[in-house]
Amino acid sequence: MHYPLRRGIPDLKFRWFDVYTVLHGLMVMMFMSTTLANELGDTLTTEQRVSQLLATMTLDEKIGQMSQRNAGDCHASHHLGDDLRAGRIGSVLNCVDVDSVNEMQRIVVEESRLGIPLLVGRDVIHGFKTVLPIPLGQAATFNPEIVKRGAEVSAEEAASTGVNWTFAPMIDISRDARWGRIAESLGEDPYLASQLGVAMIQGFQGSDLSAKGTIAACAKHFAGYGASESGRDYDTTNIPENELRNVYLRPFKAAVEAGVTTLMTSFSDLDGIPATANDFLLRKILREEWQFDGFVVSDWDSVRQLHVHGLTDGDRGSAYEAVTAGVNMEMAGDAYINHIAGLVEEGLLDLATIDDLVTGILRAKFQLGLFENPYTNPADHRAFADQGALEISQQAALESVVLLKNDGDALPLSLPDLSSIAVIGPLADAPFEQLGTWIFDGDADLSVTGLSAIRNLVGDNVDVRYVRAMETSRSKSTEPFGEAADVAEKSDAVILFLGEEAILSGEAHSRADINLPGAQAELVRRVRDAGKPVIAVILAGRPLTLSNIVNEVDAILYAWHPGTMGGPAIADLLFGIESPSGKLPVTFPRVVGQIPIYYNHKNTGKPPSADSIVHIDDIDAHAPQTSLGMSAFHLDAGFTPLFVFGHGLSYAQFEYRDIRISASQVSLGDTVTVSAELVNVSDIAATEVAQLYVRDLVGSVTRPVKELKGFKRVRLEPHQSQTVEFQLHTDDLAFYGRDMKLKTETGSFRVGIGGSSDAELQQEFVIVVSD
Ligand code: NOJ
């Protein structure tokens, strides 16, 4: 064993604790390798291996493990070489060239003093080469199984390049469609986001993190990012503790309980303390209450940004704050590498704190099996975009599409009745745009677009006439609309592909106006005037406000950004090969001014009703009034959204009947069964997502008017029925009360079952204390 030439390390001061560390480390190693290893039959536990390694590390090596560097275009491996050799880097991100990754691993393993392998991070958000629907689209499937399988494929593809850590899932509750990152989220509901977030984690991590093809997951952004003021990215959030715990933190708690390896802090400022320095979040809640034993990475340079926030007077203070709060690793900045050693030497940070933070990082590396297997041979992994991956991408897309409206059964289109179809719009044949945001590695050449899938499906019998009409979704020129209207008029049916290009959602891509951009509304009107049935297929990264076109079209299929195989999924739905089964994971406002609008709101002291509200146009000009409605609504938008959470039509007709509850009274700690008959009263086989909602009628703090507590995808043949059953344990009804403790309160509860959050079939039961 020898000390490396500490090239590039400015601080070469003698440190007593380094000498102590190395001597102590040698003793620990000797002790462990003789005593413990003998006792345990030569097998050390992960914890023992971590302590053993930690005991041999110098402070600089520990700080190195706490530093993640951008490997950019991978040539960085050359620039990073010296720092890798010196043990100054614990993780890199953004290199997906397997040879470069292997070379970086070789340098740290063979040429650094302790040979600690690297964590190799990448944003594998909704697919790698094979792209799945954006996470918001995946949430619309209400199907944990397909979400998990999608994550498995993403992990396997990414792992073949040497990536061993993804920065997903993003489980920020998102109630603001202006926020560009709503696309990356699993929607507005804590229960749905928890179920699907956990499914994604299980897909990425598998049951054994060290197995081939699994990668560490990262639940982000801890916490509250989705509440950025006005939907502007990176902006301030103000979330009272009760709401933080009952809404925003729930998916994170579920992720921690499911064994997520890492968490990422949020860029945002929570009640005056930016998340990256927020010890309430990172220490009290995450470590003390939830006993998280993974590690926390900052967001990109968010440690140094603590200074920009105005919390510290520079990088040194920022390093101090982030370490003290419990951020194990700094992403892409250099505050840790430049300042932690000095802070320790001056006694401002103690070694125990550093050891604790490094322990989390080493633990993850051991769990991933990196010490045994630091290198990647792509031949050991599945090929990119193989048949299985494409099938999962297509199935996820198929289940994600939401049929928002279908007047006069305009859909599905009946092929035998058509001899020509007009396919119009900027997103009908846009292979890159249909992939959506965060697709660093996605391959647009693999995309099958709506246009090509329609052509393929209808064959030679139907004349498919394509008019792009707009260069981009934002184009303002209406000049090509004449041709579009002309083609529409001469065709039997019109399919309009509208929406947003990929660049209009995602990080730093917030919008204040969430109507269809550019001249799309005008395009809809011109085409509608041609007098043919008009089907709108909307590709977008967020809920758009559709009030200005919703009555101008006969049917709307909301396809989000559906990914690689979006085209065939959409074509199958258009022509009735499959029936839509997606449900909205987020409320669709009528107008942007209604935001935030979400289904699980509080009742208020003056809840609105259809009778209580007045529309601005109905205010009598001749009889001056001083009060109108006196309830929680907008004069110009009422109080209902355009489409409620959980909404989604089918080509089949489903009816819910006979809600039953196993007991009208249940003791704390027991389970109640809530069920209803789901009947397919149509001639079409289809899948319905049955949903269970609960309202706690009286609480020590006010409770939402309803909360999703269960969902099931049910496939029914024509005229088939099935009893849909939900088990509800009283713990499922627990919430944080005035004392910020999680508990279920006794009293009356109302349950509802249905095909959306409107769930009108209702029953009540009472929870009592157990005898
Ligand atoms: C910034 C984003 O906020 C975060 O979600 C992402 O994982 C990192 N950059 C790394 O790219």
XYZ file of N, CA, C and O and ligand atoms in Angstrom, residues 68 93-94 122-123 125 166-168 170 172 181 184 218 220-221 225 233-234 264-267 298-301 331 438 440 507, ligand 1:
135
model
N -19.245 14.525 -7.017
C -19.638 13.972 -8.316
C -19.275 14.966 -9.404
O -19.580 16.154 -9.294
N -21.202 11.822 -13.864
C -22.490 11.710 -14.553
C -22.341 12.148 -15.998
O -21.380 12.844 -16.348
N -23.265 11.647 -16.779
C -23.416 12.042 -18.176
C -22.422 11.452 -19.146
O -22.238 11.997 -20.234
N -26.856 8.970 -14.610
C -27.446 9.466 -15.854
C -28.932 9.694 -15.625
O -29.579 8.932 -14.875
N -29.481 10.671 -16.296
C -30.926 10.884 -16.224
C -31.637 9.913 -17.164
O -31.852 10.219 -18.338
N -34.885 8.875 -17.483
C -36.133 9.339 -16.872
C -37.342 8.550 -17.371
O -38.201 8.156 -16.603
N -29.577 5.885 -11.896
C -30.416 6.843 -12.620
C -30.993 7.882 -11.666
O -31.231 7.595 -10.497
N -31.226 9.062 -12.188
C -31.841 10.127 -11.383
C -33.349 10.112 -11.609
O -33.940 11.042 -12.179
N -33.957 9.057 -11.228
C -35.406 8.871 -11.366
C -35.832 7.866 -10.297
O -34.999 7.070 -9.849
N -38.919 10.905 -10.586
C -39.275 12.211 -10.043
C -40.679 12.082 -9.474
O -41.624 11.808 -10.205
N -42.234 14.411 -7.465
C -42.735 15.687 -6.959
C -44.222 15.804 -7.288
O -44.598 15.748 -8.463
N -41.903 20.905 -15.550
C -41.464 19.598 -15.070
C -42.621 18.708 -14.655
O -42.406 17.566 -14.249
N -42.385 15.340 -16.110
C -41.529 14.309 -15.506
C -42.162 13.700 -14.280
O -41.597 12.787 -13.677
N -33.065 7.044 -7.839
C -32.916 8.276 -7.058
C -34.270 8.983 -7.023
O -34.742 9.483 -8.049
N -36.545 11.947 -6.482
C -36.249 13.387 -6.493
C -37.541 14.157 -6.704
O -38.518 13.586 -7.174
N -37.576 15.422 -6.370
C -36.539 16.250 -5.742
C -37.033 16.540 -4.346
O -38.139 17.060 -4.183
N -40.559 20.699 -4.702
C -40.235 21.406 -5.952
C -41.485 21.703 -6.798
O -41.591 22.758 -7.418
N -39.985 27.556 -12.991
C -39.042 26.564 -12.504
C -38.082 27.185 -11.495
O -37.784 28.381 -11.565
N -37.600 26.358 -10.600
C -36.596 26.723 -9.585
C -37.107 27.725 -8.559
O -36.340 28.216 -7.740
N -32.457 12.907 -4.244
C -31.815 14.144 -4.720
C -32.546 15.328 -4.103
O -33.779 15.323 -4.017
N -31.788 16.322 -3.700
C -32.436 17.505 -3.133
C -33.063 18.334 -4.257
O -32.719 18.194 -5.428
N -33.955 19.191 -3.848
C -34.622 20.076 -4.797
C -33.838 21.379 -4.921
O -33.155 21.790 -3.991
N -33.961 22.016 -6.063
C -33.347 23.337 -6.245
C -34.041 24.400 -5.388
O -33.489 25.456 -5.137
N -26.945 16.219 -4.045
C -27.529 17.542 -4.315
C -28.042 17.553 -5.746
O -27.722 16.654 -6.524
N -28.809 18.542 -6.112
C -29.071 18.708 -7.541
C -27.877 19.460 -8.131
O -26.959 19.884 -7.413
N -27.903 19.624 -9.418
C -26.765 20.158 -10.164
C -26.306 21.508 -9.586
O -27.006 22.493 -9.692
N -25.160 21.493 -8.975
C -24.554 22.713 -8.432
C -25.419 23.395 -7.371
O -25.206 24.570 -7.064
N -23.353 17.311 -6.498
C -23.389 17.078 -7.942
C -22.818 18.284 -8.683
O -23.302 19.409 -8.510
N -36.377 15.200 -21.602
C -35.424 14.287 -20.939
C -35.211 12.987 -21.703
O -35.445 11.901 -21.168
N -32.100 12.251 -23.305
C -30.700 12.386 -23.710
C -30.247 11.275 -24.653
O -29.515 11.499 -25.587
N -37.485 20.654 -17.766
C -36.802 21.589 -16.871
C -36.643 22.959 -17.526
O -36.200 23.070 -18.666
C -30.905 19.023 -12.851
C -32.256 18.402 -12.642
O -33.032 19.212 -11.780
C -32.194 17.007 -12.080
O -33.489 16.471 -12.048
C -31.258 16.164 -12.893
O -31.264 14.843 -12.447
C -29.879 16.773 -12.804
N -29.908 18.122 -13.347
C -28.813 15.954 -13.525
O -28.957 16.092 -14.881
